[in-house]
Coordinates of C-alpha atoms in Angstrom, one line a residue:
X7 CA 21.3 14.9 -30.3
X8 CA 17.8 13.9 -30.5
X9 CA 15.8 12.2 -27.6
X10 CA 14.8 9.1 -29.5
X11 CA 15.6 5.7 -28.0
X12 CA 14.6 2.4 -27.6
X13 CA 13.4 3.3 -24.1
X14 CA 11.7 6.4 -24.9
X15 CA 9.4 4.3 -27.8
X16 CA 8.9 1.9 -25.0
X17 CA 8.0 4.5 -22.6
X18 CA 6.0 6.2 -25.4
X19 CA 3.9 3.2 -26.0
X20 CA 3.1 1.8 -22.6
X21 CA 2.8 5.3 -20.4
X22 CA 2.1 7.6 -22.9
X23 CA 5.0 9.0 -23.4
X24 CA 4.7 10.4 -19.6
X25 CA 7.5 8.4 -17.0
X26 CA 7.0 8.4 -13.0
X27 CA 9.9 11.4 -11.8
X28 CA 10.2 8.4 -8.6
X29 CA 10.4 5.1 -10.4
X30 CA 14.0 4.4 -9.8
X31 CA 13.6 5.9 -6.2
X32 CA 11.3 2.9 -5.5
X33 CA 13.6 0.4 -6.0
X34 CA 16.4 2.3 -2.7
X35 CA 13.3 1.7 -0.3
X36 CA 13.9 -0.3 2.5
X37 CA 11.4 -3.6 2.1
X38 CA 11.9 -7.2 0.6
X39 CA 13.3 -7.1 -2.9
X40 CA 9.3 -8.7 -4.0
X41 CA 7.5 -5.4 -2.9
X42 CA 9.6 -3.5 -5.0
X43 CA 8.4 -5.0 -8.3
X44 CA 4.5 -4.8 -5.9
X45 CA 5.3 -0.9 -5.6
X46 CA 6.9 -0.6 -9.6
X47 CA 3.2 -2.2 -10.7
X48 CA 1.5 0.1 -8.2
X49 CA 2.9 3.1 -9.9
X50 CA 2.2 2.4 -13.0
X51 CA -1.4 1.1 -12.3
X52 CA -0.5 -2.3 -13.3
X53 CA -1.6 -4.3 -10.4
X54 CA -4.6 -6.3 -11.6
X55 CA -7.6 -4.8 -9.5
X56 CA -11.0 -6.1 -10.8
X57 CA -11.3 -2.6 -13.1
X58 CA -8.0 -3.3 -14.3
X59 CA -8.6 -7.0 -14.9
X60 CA -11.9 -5.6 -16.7
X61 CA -9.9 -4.2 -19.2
X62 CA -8.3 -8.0 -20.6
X63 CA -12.2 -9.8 -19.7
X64 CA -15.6 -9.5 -18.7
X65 CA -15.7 -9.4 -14.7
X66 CA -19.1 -9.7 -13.4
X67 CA -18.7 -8.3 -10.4
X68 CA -16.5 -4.8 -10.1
X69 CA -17.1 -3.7 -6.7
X70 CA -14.7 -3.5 -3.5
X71 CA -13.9 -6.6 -1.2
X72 CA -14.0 -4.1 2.1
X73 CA -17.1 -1.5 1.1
X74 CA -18.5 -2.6 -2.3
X75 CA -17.6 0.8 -4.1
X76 CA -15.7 -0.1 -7.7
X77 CA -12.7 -1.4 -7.0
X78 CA -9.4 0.4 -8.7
X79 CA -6.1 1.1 -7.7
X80 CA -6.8 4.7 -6.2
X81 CA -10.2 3.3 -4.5
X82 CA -8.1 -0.2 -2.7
X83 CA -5.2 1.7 -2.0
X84 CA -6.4 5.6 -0.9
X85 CA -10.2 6.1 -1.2
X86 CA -11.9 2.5 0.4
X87 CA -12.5 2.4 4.0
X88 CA -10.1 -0.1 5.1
X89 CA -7.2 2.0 3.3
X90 CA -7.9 5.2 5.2
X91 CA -8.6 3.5 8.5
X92 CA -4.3 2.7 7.9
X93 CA -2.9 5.8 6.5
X94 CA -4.7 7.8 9.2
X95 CA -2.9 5.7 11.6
X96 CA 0.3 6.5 9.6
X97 CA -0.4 9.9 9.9
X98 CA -1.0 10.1 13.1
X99 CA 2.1 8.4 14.1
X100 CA 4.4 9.9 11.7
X101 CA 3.0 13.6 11.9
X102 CA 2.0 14.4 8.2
X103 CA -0.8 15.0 6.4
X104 CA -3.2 11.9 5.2
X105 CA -1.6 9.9 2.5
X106 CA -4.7 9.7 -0.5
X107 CA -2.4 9.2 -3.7
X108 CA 0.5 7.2 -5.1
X109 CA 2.8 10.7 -5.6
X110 CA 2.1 11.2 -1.7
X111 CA 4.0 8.7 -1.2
X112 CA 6.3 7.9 -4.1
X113 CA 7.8 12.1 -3.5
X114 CA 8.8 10.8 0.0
X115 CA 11.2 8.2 -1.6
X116 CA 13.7 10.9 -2.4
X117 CA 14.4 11.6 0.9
X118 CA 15.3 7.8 1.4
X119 CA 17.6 8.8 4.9
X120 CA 15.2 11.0 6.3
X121 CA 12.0 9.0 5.5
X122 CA 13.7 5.2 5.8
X123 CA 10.8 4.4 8.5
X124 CA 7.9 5.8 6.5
X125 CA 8.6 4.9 3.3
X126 CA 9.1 1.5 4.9
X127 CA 5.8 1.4 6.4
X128 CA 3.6 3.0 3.7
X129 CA 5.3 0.0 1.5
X130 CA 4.4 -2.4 4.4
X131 CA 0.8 -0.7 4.1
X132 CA 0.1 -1.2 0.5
X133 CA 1.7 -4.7 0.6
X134 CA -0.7 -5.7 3.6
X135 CA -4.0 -3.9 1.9
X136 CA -3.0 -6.0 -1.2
X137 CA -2.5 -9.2 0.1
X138 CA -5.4 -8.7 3.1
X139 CA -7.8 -8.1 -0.5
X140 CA -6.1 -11.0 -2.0
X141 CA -7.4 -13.2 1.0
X142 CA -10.6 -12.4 0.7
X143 CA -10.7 -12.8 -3.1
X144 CA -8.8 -16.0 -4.0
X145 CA -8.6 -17.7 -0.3
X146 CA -12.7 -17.1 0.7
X147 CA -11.4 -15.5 4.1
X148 CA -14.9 -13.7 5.2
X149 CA -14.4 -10.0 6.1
X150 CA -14.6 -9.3 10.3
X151 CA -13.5 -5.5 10.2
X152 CA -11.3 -2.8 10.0
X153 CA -8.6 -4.9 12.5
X154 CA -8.1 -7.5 9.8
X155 CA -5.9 -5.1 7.8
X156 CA -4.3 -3.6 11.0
X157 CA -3.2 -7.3 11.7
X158 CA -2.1 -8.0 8.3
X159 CA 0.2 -4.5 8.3
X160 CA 1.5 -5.5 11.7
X161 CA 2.4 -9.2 11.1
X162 CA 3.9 -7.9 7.9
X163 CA 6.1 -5.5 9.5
X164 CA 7.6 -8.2 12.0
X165 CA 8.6 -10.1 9.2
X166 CA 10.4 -6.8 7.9
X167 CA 12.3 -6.2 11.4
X168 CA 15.3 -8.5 9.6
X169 CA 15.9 -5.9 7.4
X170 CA 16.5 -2.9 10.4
X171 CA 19.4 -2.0 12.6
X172 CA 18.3 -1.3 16.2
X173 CA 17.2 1.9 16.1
X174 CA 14.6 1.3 13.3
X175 CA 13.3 -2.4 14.6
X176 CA 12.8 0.2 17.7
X177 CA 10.7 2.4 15.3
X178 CA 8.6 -0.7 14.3
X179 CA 7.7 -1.4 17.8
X180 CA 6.6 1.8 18.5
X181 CA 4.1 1.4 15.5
X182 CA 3.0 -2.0 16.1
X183 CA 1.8 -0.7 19.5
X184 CA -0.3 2.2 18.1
X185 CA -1.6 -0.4 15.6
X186 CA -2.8 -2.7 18.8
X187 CA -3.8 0.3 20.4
X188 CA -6.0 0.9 17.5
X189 CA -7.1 -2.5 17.1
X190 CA -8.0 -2.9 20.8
X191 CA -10.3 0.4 20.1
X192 CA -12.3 -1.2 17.1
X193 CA -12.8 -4.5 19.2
X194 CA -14.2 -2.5 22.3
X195 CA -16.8 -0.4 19.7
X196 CA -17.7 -3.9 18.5
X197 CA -18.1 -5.4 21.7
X198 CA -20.7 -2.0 22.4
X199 CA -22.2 -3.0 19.0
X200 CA -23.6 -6.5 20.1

C-alpha cells in the first residue's frame, strides 16, 4: 500500500511534509486541557509572536517585550532573558541540563510517569512566559523584572494543584519555594541597586 492520505497531504502542505515524533504525546501531559492546544501551537510554531504575526501584516515594531531582541518563538520561549532566568530554575530543581529548545522538552513527554512533574512545570513555564508577554502587550502592564515571570509561573502552578494527587501537589510546593527563594534573591540585588 502506498502512504498517501488525506492527512499526509495535510501534513505535506502545512509542515512540510515533516510531523513532530511528540505531537500526540502533548496531549497525555498533565495541565488544563487549554495549554494543550497552547503547547500543540508551540510545536508547530504557530503561536502568533510579533515575527510570526509579521508574516500575515506589517508590524512596526519586532522586538522582545523583556530585552528588545526580535521576538520569535525560540527567542520568547528559550533564548530571551526572562525565559532562561526560569528554565535555569527548572534545572536546578529538577537536576537536568538547561532546557533551550521545544524537542528538550517535547522528548520528555514520552516518559509521561517518570517526568509527570516536569513535563508539568515546563508546560506551566511556557504557559506563564506567554501569558506574562501577553500582559505586557495587550494589557499595558509595565515590566519591573525578572520576578514578574517567577510570580506568573508560580500563581499558575497553584491553580494547577487541582489536577495532582498528594504526592505531586507536594512536588509543587517544593518548587514554589525555590521560585520565592529566587524571587526574594532578585528583590534583595534590587534593593542594592537603588
Amino acid at each position: 500500500m502506498g502512504g498517501y492520505s488525506v492527512k499526509s497531504f495535510y501534513k505535506c502542505i502545512n509542515f512540510g511534509g515533516v510531523g513532530s515524533l511528540y505531537g500526540d504525546d502533548l496531549w497525555k501531559v498533565l495541565c488544563p486541557q487549554n495549554i494543550h492546544v497552547f503547547l500543540w501551537l508551540c510545536l508547530y510554531n504557530k503561536i502568533l509572536t510579533r515575527d510570526n504575526v509579521a508574516k500575515r501584516r506589517n508590524v512596526d515594531d519586532l522586538t522582545c517585550l523583556f530585552c528588545n531582541e526580535k521576538e520569535s518563538i525560540q527567542h520568547l520561549f528559550f533564548y530571551c532573558i526572562n525565559a532562561e532566568h526560569i528554565w535555569s530554575i527548572v534545572s536546578e530543581f529538577f537536576m537536568i541540563r538547561k532546557i533551550q529548545c521545544f524537542d528538550d522538552i517535547s522528548s520528555m513527554w514520552t516518559s509521561k510517569k517518570k517526568r509527570i512533574m516536569l513535563n508539568m512545570i515546563t508546560a506551566a513555564s511556557l504557559w506563564s512566559i506567554w501569558t506574562l508577554r501577553n500582559d505586557f502587550c495587550f494589557q499595558g502592564r509595565s515590566w519591573r523584572g525578572l520576578g514578574c515571570g517567577l510570580a506568573k509561573l508560580k500563581r499558575n502552578l497553584q491553580k494547577w494543584t487541582v489536577l495532582c494527587d498528594a504526592a505531586q501537589v507536594e512536588v509543587l510546593r517544593r518548587f514554589a519555594l525555590l521560585l520565592d527563594k529566587h524571587r526574594g534573591e532578585l528583590l534583595r540585588i534590587g534593593w542594592r541597586d537603588e
